[in-house]
PDB file of C-alpha atoms in Angstrom:
ATOM      1  CA  UNK F 198      59.140  23.072   1.764  1.00 54.00           C
ATOM      2  CA  UNK F 199      56.182  23.587  -0.538  1.00 58.00           C
ATOM      3  CA  UNK F 200      55.569  21.228  -3.424  1.00 58.00           C
ATOM      4  CA  UNK F 201      56.635  23.875  -5.931  1.00 72.00           C
ATOM      5  CA  UNK F 202      59.899  24.377  -4.017  1.00 78.00           C
ATOM      6  CA  UNK F 203      60.389  20.616  -3.899  1.00 76.00           C
ATOM      7  CA  UNK F 204      59.745  20.269  -7.627  1.00 80.00           C
ATOM      8  CA  UNK F 205      62.030  23.195  -8.379  1.00 82.00           C
ATOM      9  CA  UNK F 206      64.792  21.649  -6.257  1.00 79.00           C
ATOM     10  CA  UNK F 207      64.436  18.293  -8.030  1.00 80.00           C
ATOM     11  CA  UNK F 208      64.558  19.976 -11.422  1.00 85.00           C
ATOM     12  CA  UNK F 209      67.572  22.053 -10.429  1.00 87.00           C
ATOM     13  CA  UNK F 210      69.548  19.043  -9.185  1.00 84.00           C
ATOM     14  CA  UNK F 211      68.664  17.047 -12.293  1.00 87.00           C
ATOM     15  CA  UNK F 212      69.687  19.921 -14.541  1.00 92.00           C
ATOM     16  CA  UNK F 213      72.952  20.632 -12.694  1.00 90.00           C
ATOM     17  CA  UNK F 214      73.945  16.967 -12.702  1.00 88.00           C
ATOM     18  CA  UNK F 215      72.602  16.285 -16.196  1.00 93.00           C
ATOM     19  CA  UNK F 216      70.429  13.399 -15.015  1.00 91.00           C
ATOM     20  CA  UNK F 217      66.717  12.674 -15.241  1.00 93.00           C
ATOM     21  CA  UNK F 218      64.393  13.993 -12.533  1.00 88.00           C
ATOM     22  CA  UNK F 219      63.032  10.463 -12.174  1.00 90.00           C
ATOM     23  CA  UNK F 220      66.542   9.239 -11.299  1.00 90.00           C
ATOM     24  CA  UNK F 221      66.911  11.897  -8.600  1.00 86.00           C
ATOM     25  CA  UNK F 222      63.485  11.012  -7.216  1.00 86.00           C
ATOM     26  CA  UNK F 223      64.234   7.277  -7.232  1.00 90.00           C
ATOM     27  CA  UNK F 224      67.546   7.841  -5.446  1.00 88.00           C
ATOM     28  CA  UNK F 225      65.762   9.967  -2.867  1.00 86.00           C
ATOM     29  CA  UNK F 226      63.169   7.237  -2.270  1.00 89.00           C
ATOM     30  CA  UNK F 227      65.921   4.658  -1.795  1.00 88.00           C
ATOM     31  CA  UNK F 228      67.690   6.949   0.669  1.00 87.00           C
ATOM     32  CA  UNK F 229      64.459   7.484   2.614  1.00 89.00           C
ATOM     33  CA  UNK F 230      63.979   3.731   2.977  1.00 89.00           C
ATOM     34  CA  UNK F 231      67.607   3.427   4.117  1.00 85.00           C
ATOM     35  CA  UNK F 232      67.043   6.194   6.682  1.00 85.00           C
ATOM     36  CA  UNK F 233      63.922   4.431   7.939  1.00 87.00           C
ATOM     37  CA  UNK F 234      65.813   1.130   8.258  1.00 85.00           C
ATOM     38  CA  UNK F 235      68.591   2.842  10.193  1.00 82.00           C
ATOM     39  CA  UNK F 236      66.238   4.329  12.785  1.00 82.00           C
ATOM     40  CA  UNK F 237      63.696   1.484  12.800  1.00 82.00           C
ATOM     41  CA  UNK F 238      65.653  -1.732  12.195  1.00 79.00           C
ATOM     42  CA  UNK F 239      63.904  -4.475  10.249  1.00 80.00           C
ATOM     43  CA  UNK F 240      65.184  -7.802   8.991  1.00 79.00           C
ATOM     44  CA  UNK F 241      66.529  -8.022   5.454  1.00 76.00           C
ATOM     45  CA  UNK F 242      63.580 -10.260   4.653  1.00 77.00           C
ATOM     46  CA  UNK F 243      61.077  -7.632   5.830  1.00 74.00           C
ATOM     47  CA  UNK F 244      63.007  -4.780   4.204  1.00 76.00           C
ATOM     48  CA  UNK F 245      62.107  -6.108   0.756  1.00 84.00           C
ATOM     49  CA  UNK F 246      58.558  -4.815   1.277  1.00 88.00           C
ATOM     50  CA  UNK F 247      59.583  -1.287   2.326  1.00 93.00           C
ATOM     51  CA  UNK F 248      58.840   1.475  -0.165  1.00 94.00           C
ATOM     52  CA  UNK F 249      58.941   5.257   0.057  1.00 94.00           C
ATOM     53  CA  UNK F 250      56.212   7.341  -1.533  1.00 92.00           C
ATOM     54  CA  UNK F 251      56.410  11.049  -2.268  1.00 85.00           C
ATOM     55  CA  UNK F 252      53.061  12.630  -3.084  1.00 78.00           C
ATOM     56  CA  UNK F 253      53.320  14.858  -6.128  1.00 65.00           C
ATOM     57  CA  UNK F 254      50.300  16.859  -4.945  1.00 64.00           C
ATOM     58  CA  UNK F 255      51.351  17.541  -1.354  1.00 68.00           C
ATOM     59  CA  UNK F 256      55.046  16.666  -1.192  1.00 72.00           C
ATOM     60  CA  UNK F 257      54.231  14.382   1.751  1.00 82.00           C
ATOM     61  CA  UNK F 258      56.674  11.536   2.280  1.00 87.00           C
ATOM     62  CA  UNK F 259      55.443   8.199   3.582  1.00 92.00           C
ATOM     63  CA  UNK F 260      57.018   4.800   4.138  1.00 93.00           C
ATOM     64  CA  UNK F 261      55.046   1.657   3.368  1.00 94.00           C
ATOM     65  CA  UNK F 262      55.590  -1.928   4.443  1.00 92.00           C
ATOM     66  CA  UNK F 263      53.650  -3.600   1.682  1.00 90.00           C
ATOM     67  CA  UNK F 264      50.332  -1.745   1.754  1.00 92.00           C
ATOM     68  CA  UNK F 265      50.606  -0.666   5.409  1.00 92.00           C
ATOM     69  CA  UNK F 266      51.693   2.921   6.129  1.00 94.00           C
ATOM     70  CA  UNK F 267      54.489   2.652   8.718  1.00 92.00           C
ATOM     71  CA  UNK F 268      55.651   6.267   8.573  1.00 93.00           C
ATOM     72  CA  UNK F 269      56.754   7.205  12.096  1.00 89.00           C
ATOM     73  CA  UNK F 270      55.783  10.480  13.737  1.00 88.00           C
ATOM     74  CA  UNK F 271      58.417  13.116  13.054  1.00 83.00           C
ATOM     75  CA  UNK F 272      59.763  11.333   9.977  1.00 84.00           C
ATOM     76  CA  UNK F 273      59.555  14.626   8.074  1.00 78.00           C
ATOM     77  CA  UNK F 274      62.692  15.866   9.841  1.00 79.00           C
ATOM     78  CA  UNK F 275      64.542  12.676   8.956  1.00 75.00           C
ATOM     79  CA  UNK F 276      63.271  12.924   5.394  1.00 74.00           C
ATOM     80  CA  UNK F 277      64.449  16.524   5.070  1.00 75.00           C
ATOM     81  CA  UNK F 278      67.940  15.662   6.290  1.00 79.00           C
ATOM     82  CA  UNK F 279      68.077  12.642   4.010  1.00 74.00           C
ATOM     83  CA  UNK F 280      66.921  14.653   1.006  1.00 70.00           C
ATOM     84  CA  UNK F 281      69.598  17.246   1.646  1.00 73.00           C
ATOM     85  CA  UNK F 282      72.328  14.594   1.846  1.00 76.00           C
ATOM     86  CA  UNK F 283      71.132  12.839  -1.311  1.00 69.00           C
ATOM     87  CA  UNK F 284      71.021  16.098  -3.232  1.00 66.00           C
ATOM     88  CA  UNK F 285      74.515  17.031  -2.063  1.00 70.00           C
ATOM     89  CA  UNK F 286      75.875  13.599  -3.012  1.00 70.00           C
ATOM     90  CA  UNK F 287      74.247  13.517  -6.459  1.00 60.00           C
TER      91      UNK F 287
END
């Protein structure tokens, strides 16, 4: 999905659900961290440091443990499935 398609999808979901784009994006980031934790279990203590980042320029999704990029190979597929589920649930 190109960044313009991604942005358009975020805007569409926000508009349809009458919520802010930032809320949709934040929910998506939380879901991506949850998906990462499901496939790559970490302790609750370590999970506090996990954050998802979505680049506004490229649409690239990365997972960080503190400042360290821990995005696994092939995470794009997981991210796409997660995004779809979050959008459908919102």
